[in-house]
Amino acid sequence: MSLPKCDGVHGRYYLIHKPDTDPEVLKHADQCIQDILEGTARENHSAYPTVVRNHNGTPFLPSHLLERYLSRLPLKGFPYEDAVAVCDAMRQLAGWNEICYTLGQYIKHQVQERYFEAGEKEDRFSVYPPCTVSPDLCSEDVDDGLLHFACYVAVCYTVYGASYNTVITKHYLDLVSQLRPNMVKELKTNGSGKLPPDLQKRKTKHLTASANDAFATIRITARDSTEGCCDEALSYLCEVLEQPEFPRSYSIEFRGPEKLYLPIPGLPKKGVHQLFACAVQYPRLHVRMENYARLAMQEDEWYQNLAGEFCALPGTFAVFALGLEGPKWWRLVCDYLDRCDDEHSSLQEKFLHVLFKKFGFTAQSLPVLVHGIQSMQELRPIKEFRTLIANEESLDALLEIREHLEDYLPEEGAHDKRAREYLWRDILWAIWGSASENGGKVIKAAPKELKEKYQQVFA
């Protein structure tokens, strides 16, 4: 039997939720779900929206397929393991973003609305209303398989979603904890169970460590501050982050006997800071620190236990510690700065001030300045900068930067004269501040032997 013409957007897929959907289309949809589970389906991101195709090539939206699959599952005796297998297969094929809304709506309707009564939101900033167990709900009416599935979805939001999705995780787990507190306690103790046992908990003569993917936490308690202890801590962090099921935004809770911090005023004196300030003392561990930083640095991800003005990209303190060791690590610093969120992250400014006070403006360090400028809303100069730039070598290096500004701009702006002018203006501001707006004043105050160089800079 031949299929009708595709009736989805741009004719890219079949709709399967209309009452008059052709039975043959539904048959192909069910085959597509089975093919996803068996690994024979294929996805297509070449145009919008993303579709998946069964082995016959029939296209459907991933969210529609998942909604159809879930809608046919029994709510009593919910087949938790089967549902997880299908969801994992769909996520791996099409991506989390293609199925997360459908999963969220399912938990809302089948768990929150069936088992709870929603009150009024406390304020307009609250994402969810307060929910209490329905007074007429009998314990035997609650299906444990369905609650296990709610926990699975909650963990997925932390592991695969954006950093702010942890509020969804918390809401779902709060619901489950009101009905089956031991279920959530098990998650708090052991996580989802997907991490290898040796990573869930580890104990050596140097340290005790644990990792929980459900709550995105890594805890390390060190018994000493030796090179061996720091080596084990770094190795453990790398092993955890190499696990694809561990969240990219997470907390590191570190306790050690030595309260050592980096020589950067204003950094939060948290355990994660202490760990890398201790580790950087041992040159043999520097490559291990870089390995951790490169595993950790992910755009739009954060250390979850740092907030507000201290919000920081994972890997921040490892990068800062290595950056202050010298030029060998400045490529890493630039890669880190490129991943910073210029709307929310400003901790790097404190680091950059110290870096340039220590090493000055050179041909090697000035690229770091340009990447730093682009990593935040505004890099404020400090008074020492005017003195540090006032030498022939530094000014020549600055002029060389101007000749290659296109190398620091995205491809679409590299040949845009205005984009290059804006970047150069920002570079001058980062060194001279408001005085850069009137180059004549800066030139007038320059040493006599350097005036010609300053005139070239502000030309």
Short mmCIF file of C-alpha atoms in Angstrom, two decimals:
data_model
loop_
_atom_site.label_atom_id
_atom_site.label_comp_id
_atom_site.label_asym_id
_atom_site.label_seq_id
_atom_site.Cartn_x
_atom_site.Cartn_y
_atom_site.Cartn_z
CA MET A 1 0.00 0.00 0.00
CA SER A 2 1.41 3.42 -0.97
CA LEU A 3 1.73 6.22 1.57
CA PRO A 4 0.01 9.59 1.11
CA LYS A 5 2.00 12.78 0.61
CA CYS A 6 3.85 14.14 3.70
CA ASP A 7 1.66 16.71 5.49
CA GLY A 8 4.17 18.19 7.94
CA VAL A 9 5.97 21.55 7.66
CA HIS A 10 7.68 21.93 4.27
CA GLY A 11 6.58 18.37 3.50
CA ARG A 12 9.49 17.04 5.59
CA TYR A 13 7.56 14.57 7.75
CA TYR A 14 4.22 12.91 8.49
CA LEU A 15 1.79 14.14 11.12
CA ILE A 16 0.60 11.25 13.29
CA HIS A 17 -1.76 12.80 15.86
CA LYS A 18 -4.72 13.72 13.67
CA PRO A 19 -7.84 11.56 14.19
CA ASP A 20 -7.93 10.71 10.46
CA THR A 21 -4.25 9.76 10.14
CA ASP A 22 -3.78 7.04 7.56
CA PRO A 23 -3.33 3.66 9.33
CA GLU A 24 -0.42 2.87 7.03
CA VAL A 25 1.37 6.04 8.24
CA LEU A 26 0.84 4.96 11.86
CA LYS A 27 2.24 1.55 11.00
CA HIS A 28 5.37 3.22 9.63
CA ALA A 29 5.57 5.42 12.75
CA ASP A 30 5.52 2.37 15.01
CA GLN A 31 8.18 0.78 12.82
CA CYS A 32 10.26 3.94 13.18
CA ILE A 33 10.07 3.70 16.99
CA GLN A 34 11.23 0.09 16.79
CA ASP A 35 14.01 1.03 14.38
CA ILE A 36 15.20 3.76 16.76
CA LEU A 37 15.39 1.18 19.53
CA GLU A 38 17.27 -1.27 17.31
CA GLY A 39 19.62 1.35 15.90
CA THR A 40 18.45 1.14 12.27
CA ALA A 41 16.66 4.52 12.11
CA ARG A 42 18.42 7.61 10.76
CA GLU A 43 18.17 11.29 11.62
CA ASN A 44 18.31 14.29 9.28
CA HIS A 45 19.42 17.71 10.55
CA SER A 46 19.93 19.14 7.07
CA ALA A 47 16.90 21.42 7.35
CA TYR A 48 14.31 22.51 9.88
CA PRO A 49 12.74 20.70 11.58
CA THR A 50 14.93 17.70 12.41
CA VAL A 51 13.34 14.40 11.37
CA VAL A 52 14.08 10.72 11.91
CA ARG A 53 13.41 8.06 9.29
CA ASN A 54 12.65 4.38 9.65
CA HIS A 55 14.55 1.83 7.59
CA ASN A 56 12.13 2.46 4.70
CA GLY A 57 12.97 6.18 4.75
CA THR A 58 9.58 7.36 6.12
CA PRO A 59 10.15 10.62 8.08
CA PHE A 60 8.67 11.67 11.43
CA LEU A 61 9.37 14.22 14.14
CA PRO A 62 11.19 12.67 17.14
CA SER A 63 8.86 14.43 19.59
CA HIS A 64 5.77 13.05 17.83
CA LEU A 65 7.14 9.52 17.92
CA LEU A 66 8.00 9.79 21.61
CA GLU A 67 4.59 11.23 22.43
CA ARG A 68 2.92 8.35 20.58
CA TYR A 69 5.08 5.80 22.37
CA LEU A 70 4.49 7.23 25.85
CA SER A 71 0.76 7.69 25.33
CA ARG A 72 0.33 3.95 24.84
CA LEU A 73 2.15 2.88 28.01
CA PRO A 74 0.10 1.69 31.02
CA LEU A 75 0.18 4.01 34.02
CA LYS A 76 -0.25 1.06 36.35
CA GLY A 77 2.72 -1.24 36.12
CA PHE A 78 4.57 1.39 34.10
CA PRO A 79 7.39 -0.33 32.11
CA TYR A 80 10.18 1.90 33.41
CA GLU A 81 13.14 0.06 31.87
CA ASP A 82 11.51 -0.18 28.43
CA ALA A 83 10.61 3.51 28.47
CA VAL A 84 14.15 4.49 29.46
CA ALA A 85 15.59 2.35 26.65
CA VAL A 86 13.42 4.09 24.04
CA CYS A 87 14.13 7.58 25.43
CA ASP A 88 17.89 6.94 25.54
CA ALA A 89 17.84 5.67 21.96
CA MET A 90 15.86 8.72 20.77
CA ARG A 91 18.18 11.09 22.63
CA GLN A 92 21.28 9.50 21.16
CA LEU A 93 19.84 9.62 17.64
CA ALA A 94 18.14 13.02 17.52
CA GLY A 95 19.49 14.92 20.54
CA TRP A 96 18.10 15.87 23.93
CA ASN A 97 16.57 19.11 22.71
CA GLU A 98 14.29 17.20 20.35
CA ILE A 99 12.61 15.22 23.14
CA CYS A 100 12.96 17.21 26.39
CA TYR A 101 9.71 19.19 26.00
CA THR A 102 7.71 16.03 25.34
CA LEU A 103 9.19 14.36 28.42
CA GLY A 104 8.51 17.43 30.54
CA GLN A 105 4.87 17.55 29.46
CA TYR A 106 4.48 13.85 30.18
CA ILE A 107 5.77 14.22 33.75
CA LYS A 108 3.58 17.29 34.23
CA HIS A 109 0.39 15.51 33.16
CA GLN A 110 1.02 11.98 34.44
CA VAL A 111 2.80 12.71 37.72
CA GLN A 112 2.25 16.29 38.85
CA GLU A 113 -1.38 16.68 37.79
CA ARG A 114 -2.45 13.12 38.72
CA TYR A 115 -0.83 12.93 42.15
CA PHE A 116 -0.62 16.54 43.34
CA GLU A 117 -2.54 19.74 43.87
CA ALA A 118 -0.84 22.92 42.71
CA GLY A 119 -1.04 26.09 44.78
CA GLU A 120 -0.36 29.69 43.81
CA LYS A 121 3.14 30.74 42.86
CA GLU A 122 4.86 32.66 45.62
CA ASP A 123 6.01 35.34 43.19
CA ARG A 124 6.33 35.93 39.47
CA PHE A 125 9.92 34.69 39.53
CA SER A 126 8.94 31.18 40.64
CA VAL A 127 9.07 28.64 37.83
CA TYR A 128 6.71 26.15 39.47
CA PRO A 129 3.81 26.52 41.89
CA PRO A 130 4.07 24.76 45.28
CA CYS A 131 2.69 21.22 44.93
CA THR A 132 1.22 19.07 47.70
CA VAL A 133 0.00 15.48 47.51
CA SER A 134 -3.70 15.25 46.65
CA PRO A 135 -5.60 14.52 49.89
CA ASP A 136 -7.65 11.72 48.32
CA LEU A 137 -4.63 9.93 46.83
CA CYS A 138 -4.10 6.37 48.09
CA SER A 139 -0.55 5.07 48.31
CA GLU A 140 -1.42 2.00 46.26
CA ASP A 141 -2.58 4.25 43.41
CA VAL A 142 0.97 5.56 42.99
CA ASP A 143 3.01 3.57 40.49
CA ASP A 144 6.68 3.18 41.44
CA GLY A 145 7.72 2.56 37.85
CA LEU A 146 6.26 5.90 36.82
CA LEU A 147 8.08 7.64 39.70
CA HIS A 148 11.34 5.96 38.68
CA PHE A 149 10.74 7.34 35.21
CA ALA A 150 10.18 10.83 36.66
CA CYS A 151 13.55 10.50 38.43
CA TYR A 152 15.15 9.43 35.15
CA VAL A 153 13.74 12.49 33.36
CA ALA A 154 14.87 14.72 36.24
CA VAL A 155 18.44 13.43 35.96
CA CYS A 156 18.39 13.87 32.17
CA TYR A 157 17.59 17.56 32.56
CA THR A 158 20.74 17.97 34.67
CA VAL A 159 22.98 15.76 32.54
CA TYR A 160 21.91 16.79 29.02
CA GLY A 161 20.10 20.09 29.49
CA ALA A 162 21.34 23.63 29.95
CA SER A 163 22.80 24.64 33.31
CA TYR A 164 19.59 26.43 34.33
CA ASN A 165 17.59 23.22 33.81
CA THR A 166 18.63 22.08 37.29
CA VAL A 167 15.53 23.90 38.55
CA ILE A 168 13.46 21.35 36.61
CA THR A 169 15.44 18.49 38.14
CA LYS A 170 14.81 19.85 41.62
CA HIS A 171 11.07 20.24 40.98
CA TYR A 172 10.61 16.67 39.74
CA LEU A 173 12.66 15.20 42.58
CA ASP A 174 10.71 17.27 45.09
CA LEU A 175 7.52 15.71 43.73
CA VAL A 176 8.89 12.19 43.97
CA SER A 177 10.28 12.75 47.47
CA GLN A 178 6.80 13.60 48.76
CA LEU A 179 5.57 10.17 47.62
CA ARG A 180 8.64 7.94 47.85
CA PRO A 181 11.35 9.71 49.89
CA ASN A 182 13.61 6.66 49.85
CA MET A 183 13.71 6.77 46.05
CA VAL A 184 15.24 10.24 46.11
CA LYS A 185 17.51 9.35 49.03
CA GLU A 186 18.94 6.54 46.91
CA LEU A 187 19.65 9.05 44.13
CA LYS A 188 21.35 11.37 46.61
CA THR A 189 23.52 8.51 47.84
CA ASN A 190 24.40 6.71 44.61
CA GLY A 191 23.25 8.91 41.74
CA SER A 192 21.56 7.31 38.75
CA GLY A 193 23.77 4.23 38.96
CA LYS A 194 25.28 4.85 35.53
CA LEU A 195 28.71 5.83 36.87
CA PRO A 196 31.15 2.97 37.51
CA PRO A 197 31.24 2.00 41.22
CA ASP A 198 34.89 3.09 41.50
CA LEU A 199 33.85 6.61 40.47
CA GLN A 200 30.70 6.76 42.58
CA LYS A 201 32.95 6.32 45.60
CA ARG A 202 36.73 6.14 45.92
CA LYS A 203 38.95 5.90 49.00
CA THR A 204 42.75 5.86 49.07
CA LYS A 205 45.43 6.69 51.62
CA HIS A 206 45.44 10.26 50.29
CA LEU A 207 41.76 11.08 49.80
CA THR A 208 38.09 10.15 49.88
CA ALA A 209 36.03 11.07 46.83
CA SER A 210 32.51 10.63 45.45
CA ALA A 211 30.62 11.69 42.34
CA ASN A 212 26.86 11.97 41.90
CA ASP A 213 25.50 12.48 38.38
CA ALA A 214 21.91 13.03 39.56
CA PHE A 215 22.89 16.04 41.65
CA ALA A 216 25.94 17.06 39.58
CA THR A 217 28.36 17.04 42.48
CA ILE A 218 31.94 15.89 42.98
CA ARG A 219 33.22 15.74 46.55
CA ILE A 220 36.89 15.28 47.46
CA THR A 221 38.34 15.28 50.96
CA ALA A 222 42.14 15.30 50.97
CA ARG A 223 44.18 14.01 53.89
CA ASP A 224 47.33 15.89 52.86
CA SER A 225 48.63 18.42 50.34
CA THR A 226 51.35 16.30 48.78
CA GLU A 227 52.00 15.90 45.08
CA GLY A 228 50.62 12.36 45.27
CA CYS A 229 47.36 13.56 46.78
CA CYS A 230 46.90 16.33 44.20
CA ASP A 231 47.73 13.86 41.43
CA GLU A 232 45.03 11.47 42.63
CA ALA A 233 42.49 14.29 42.92
CA LEU A 234 43.17 15.51 39.37
CA SER A 235 43.07 11.97 37.99
CA TYR A 236 39.73 11.39 39.68
CA LEU A 237 38.25 14.61 38.24
CA CYS A 238 39.39 13.68 34.73
CA GLU A 239 37.97 10.16 35.03
CA VAL A 240 34.61 11.53 36.12
CA LEU A 241 34.42 14.10 33.31
CA GLU A 242 35.35 11.46 30.76
CA GLN A 243 32.05 9.75 31.57
CA PRO A 244 29.49 10.88 28.95
CA GLU A 245 26.69 10.54 31.51
CA PHE A 246 28.16 13.08 33.93
CA PRO A 247 26.71 16.64 33.76
CA ARG A 248 28.81 19.38 32.19
CA SER A 249 27.71 21.91 34.85
CA TYR A 250 28.54 20.63 38.31
CA SER A 251 29.91 21.45 41.75
CA ILE A 252 33.34 20.53 43.08
CA GLU A 253 33.32 20.44 46.86
CA PHE A 254 36.92 20.10 48.03
CA ARG A 255 38.33 20.01 51.55
CA GLY A 256 42.02 19.90 52.26
CA PRO A 257 44.34 20.61 55.19
CA GLU A 258 46.15 23.56 53.57
CA LYS A 259 44.24 26.80 52.94
CA LEU A 260 46.21 27.90 49.87
CA TYR A 261 44.82 30.26 47.23
CA LEU A 262 46.01 31.88 44.01
CA PRO A 263 47.55 35.38 44.24
CA ILE A 264 44.52 36.94 42.56
CA PRO A 265 42.60 39.35 44.80
CA GLY A 266 38.84 38.96 44.77
CA LEU A 267 38.54 35.30 43.76
CA PRO A 268 36.07 33.28 45.86
CA LYS A 269 37.87 31.29 48.56
CA LYS A 270 36.12 28.05 47.74
CA GLY A 271 37.43 24.51 47.89
CA VAL A 272 37.73 24.22 44.10
CA HIS A 273 40.01 27.28 44.14
CA GLN A 274 42.05 25.76 46.94
CA LEU A 275 42.50 22.48 45.04
CA PHE A 276 44.12 24.03 41.96
CA ALA A 277 46.19 26.53 43.95
CA CYS A 278 47.66 23.53 45.73
CA ALA A 279 48.15 21.39 42.61
CA VAL A 280 49.94 24.10 40.60
CA GLN A 281 52.85 23.97 43.09
CA TYR A 282 53.93 20.71 41.44
CA PRO A 283 55.21 21.18 37.85
CA ARG A 284 54.75 17.50 37.06
CA LEU A 285 50.99 17.98 37.53
CA HIS A 286 50.62 20.90 35.13
CA VAL A 287 49.78 18.72 32.13
CA ARG A 288 47.23 16.87 34.25
CA MET A 289 45.68 20.23 35.19
CA GLU A 290 45.47 21.16 31.51
CA ASN A 291 43.80 17.83 30.75
CA TYR A 292 41.18 18.57 33.39
CA ALA A 293 40.65 22.12 32.11
CA ARG A 294 40.11 21.00 28.52
CA LEU A 295 37.64 18.34 29.65
CA ALA A 296 35.84 20.85 31.85
CA MET A 297 35.62 23.94 29.62
CA GLN A 298 32.21 23.91 27.95
CA GLU A 299 30.31 26.95 26.70
CA ASP A 300 27.19 27.87 28.70
CA GLU A 301 28.19 25.57 31.59
CA TRP A 302 29.05 26.59 35.15
CA TYR A 303 30.39 25.54 38.51
CA GLN A 304 27.03 25.13 40.23
CA ASN A 305 28.24 26.15 43.70
CA LEU A 306 29.48 29.55 42.50
CA ALA A 307 26.90 32.22 41.77
CA GLY A 308 26.43 35.91 41.10
CA GLU A 309 29.66 37.84 40.54
CA PHE A 310 31.64 34.63 41.13
CA CYS A 311 29.95 32.53 38.44
CA ALA A 312 32.64 30.64 36.59
CA LEU A 313 33.09 28.29 33.65
CA PRO A 314 34.23 24.81 34.75
CA GLY A 315 38.02 24.71 34.56
CA THR A 316 38.41 28.36 35.60
CA PHE A 317 40.78 27.91 38.54
CA ALA A 318 42.97 25.38 36.73
CA VAL A 319 43.33 27.83 33.82
CA PHE A 320 44.09 30.78 36.10
CA ALA A 321 46.70 28.78 38.02
CA LEU A 322 48.47 27.64 34.86
CA GLY A 323 48.19 31.03 33.16
CA LEU A 324 50.21 32.65 35.93
CA GLU A 325 52.96 30.08 35.33
CA GLY A 326 53.90 31.67 32.02
CA PRO A 327 53.52 31.76 28.21
CA LYS A 328 53.50 27.98 27.81
CA TRP A 329 49.88 27.97 29.00
CA TRP A 330 48.53 31.07 27.27
CA ARG A 331 47.03 29.12 24.37
CA LEU A 332 44.94 27.33 26.98
CA VAL A 333 44.03 30.70 28.52
CA CYS A 334 42.86 32.02 25.13
CA ASP A 335 40.78 28.89 24.50
CA TYR A 336 39.20 29.36 27.93
CA LEU A 337 38.43 33.03 27.30
CA ASP A 338 36.78 32.15 23.99
CA ARG A 339 34.31 29.94 25.88
CA CYS A 340 33.39 32.48 28.56
CA ASP A 341 29.87 33.91 28.56
CA ASP A 342 30.43 37.62 27.91
CA GLU A 343 27.05 38.50 29.43
CA HIS A 344 27.48 36.78 32.80
CA SER A 345 31.13 35.99 33.40
CA SER A 346 33.57 38.61 34.70
CA LEU A 347 35.84 36.67 37.07
CA GLN A 348 38.47 36.54 34.33
CA GLU A 349 39.02 40.28 34.68
CA LYS A 350 40.64 39.77 38.10
CA PHE A 351 42.94 37.15 36.59
CA LEU A 352 43.89 39.30 33.59
CA HIS A 353 44.85 42.24 35.80
CA VAL A 354 47.30 40.04 37.71
CA LEU A 355 48.59 38.33 34.56
CA PHE A 356 49.60 41.60 32.89
CA LYS A 357 51.00 43.08 36.09
CA LYS A 358 53.24 40.01 36.28
CA PHE A 359 54.28 39.62 32.63
CA GLY A 360 53.61 43.01 31.07
CA PHE A 361 52.48 43.63 27.48
CA THR A 362 54.52 41.54 25.06
CA ALA A 363 54.07 39.91 21.68
CA GLN A 364 53.15 36.73 23.56
CA SER A 365 50.78 38.25 26.12
CA LEU A 366 48.87 40.77 24.01
CA PRO A 367 46.78 38.08 22.22
CA VAL A 368 45.55 37.08 25.67
CA LEU A 369 44.39 40.68 26.18
CA VAL A 370 42.42 40.63 22.91
CA HIS A 371 40.72 37.33 23.78
CA GLY A 372 40.04 38.68 27.27
CA ILE A 373 38.39 41.82 25.92
CA GLN A 374 36.05 39.70 23.84
CA SER A 375 35.19 37.43 26.79
CA MET A 376 33.26 40.06 28.79
CA GLN A 377 31.17 43.18 28.46
CA GLU A 378 34.06 45.50 29.33
CA LEU A 379 37.60 44.83 30.51
CA ARG A 380 38.42 47.68 32.88
CA PRO A 381 42.05 48.81 32.93
CA ILE A 382 44.14 49.33 36.05
CA LYS A 383 46.52 52.26 36.49
CA GLU A 384 49.61 50.06 36.13
CA PHE A 385 48.72 49.33 32.51
CA ARG A 386 49.79 52.79 31.29
CA THR A 387 53.24 52.25 32.73
CA LEU A 388 53.53 48.66 31.53
CA ILE A 389 52.74 49.62 27.91
CA ALA A 390 55.18 52.55 27.91
CA ASN A 391 58.14 50.87 26.22
CA GLU A 392 59.15 50.32 22.62
CA GLU A 393 58.77 46.53 22.69
CA SER A 394 55.22 46.67 24.04
CA LEU A 395 54.09 49.40 21.67
CA ASP A 396 55.54 47.53 18.69
CA ALA A 397 53.70 44.40 19.78
CA LEU A 398 50.48 46.41 20.09
CA LEU A 399 50.92 47.82 16.59
CA GLU A 400 51.52 44.31 15.28
CA ILE A 401 48.20 43.25 16.81
CA ARG A 402 46.45 46.03 14.88
CA GLU A 403 47.83 44.65 11.62
CA HIS A 404 46.11 41.32 12.25
CA LEU A 405 42.82 42.20 13.96
CA GLU A 406 40.93 40.00 11.51
CA ASP A 407 42.56 36.96 13.14
CA TYR A 408 40.66 37.72 16.35
CA LEU A 409 37.22 38.24 14.82
CA PRO A 410 34.65 35.65 13.75
CA GLU A 411 34.67 34.84 10.06
CA GLU A 412 31.69 37.06 9.27
CA GLY A 413 33.39 40.09 10.89
CA ALA A 414 36.99 39.50 9.85
CA HIS A 415 36.69 41.65 6.73
CA ASP A 416 34.32 44.21 8.22
CA LYS A 417 36.21 47.49 8.67
CA ARG A 418 33.80 48.69 11.34
CA ALA A 419 34.20 45.48 13.37
CA ARG A 420 37.98 45.90 13.29
CA GLU A 421 37.67 49.53 14.37
CA TYR A 422 35.42 48.60 17.29
CA LEU A 423 37.84 45.91 18.43
CA TRP A 424 40.81 48.29 18.24
CA ARG A 425 38.88 50.89 20.24
CA ASP A 426 38.16 48.27 22.91
CA ILE A 427 41.84 47.30 23.04
CA LEU A 428 42.89 50.90 23.61
CA TRP A 429 40.21 51.31 26.28
CA ALA A 430 41.42 48.18 28.09
CA ILE A 431 44.89 49.74 28.39
CA TRP A 432 44.27 53.49 28.81
CA GLY A 433 40.63 53.62 29.88
CA SER A 434 38.66 56.80 29.18
CA ALA A 435 41.88 58.61 28.25
CA SER A 436 41.96 56.51 25.07
CA GLU A 437 38.96 58.47 23.78
CA ASN A 438 41.25 61.47 23.40
CA GLY A 439 44.49 60.06 22.03
CA GLY A 440 46.04 63.52 22.00
CA LYS A 441 46.17 63.63 25.79
CA VAL A 442 47.85 60.21 25.92
CA ILE A 443 50.39 61.23 23.28
CA LYS A 444 51.13 64.49 25.08
CA ALA A 445 51.84 62.62 28.34
CA ALA A 446 54.03 60.00 26.64
CA PRO A 447 57.81 59.89 27.11
CA LYS A 448 59.57 62.00 24.45
CA GLU A 449 61.37 59.04 22.89
CA LEU A 450 58.06 57.15 22.48
CA LYS A 451 55.80 59.91 21.14
CA GLU A 452 56.14 58.70 17.56
CA LYS A 453 55.04 55.19 18.61
CA TYR A 454 52.07 56.60 20.51
CA GLN A 455 51.10 58.68 17.46
CA GLN A 456 51.04 55.48 15.39
CA VAL A 457 48.92 53.70 18.02
CA PHE A 458 46.32 56.47 18.06
CA ALA A 459 46.48 57.29 14.35
#
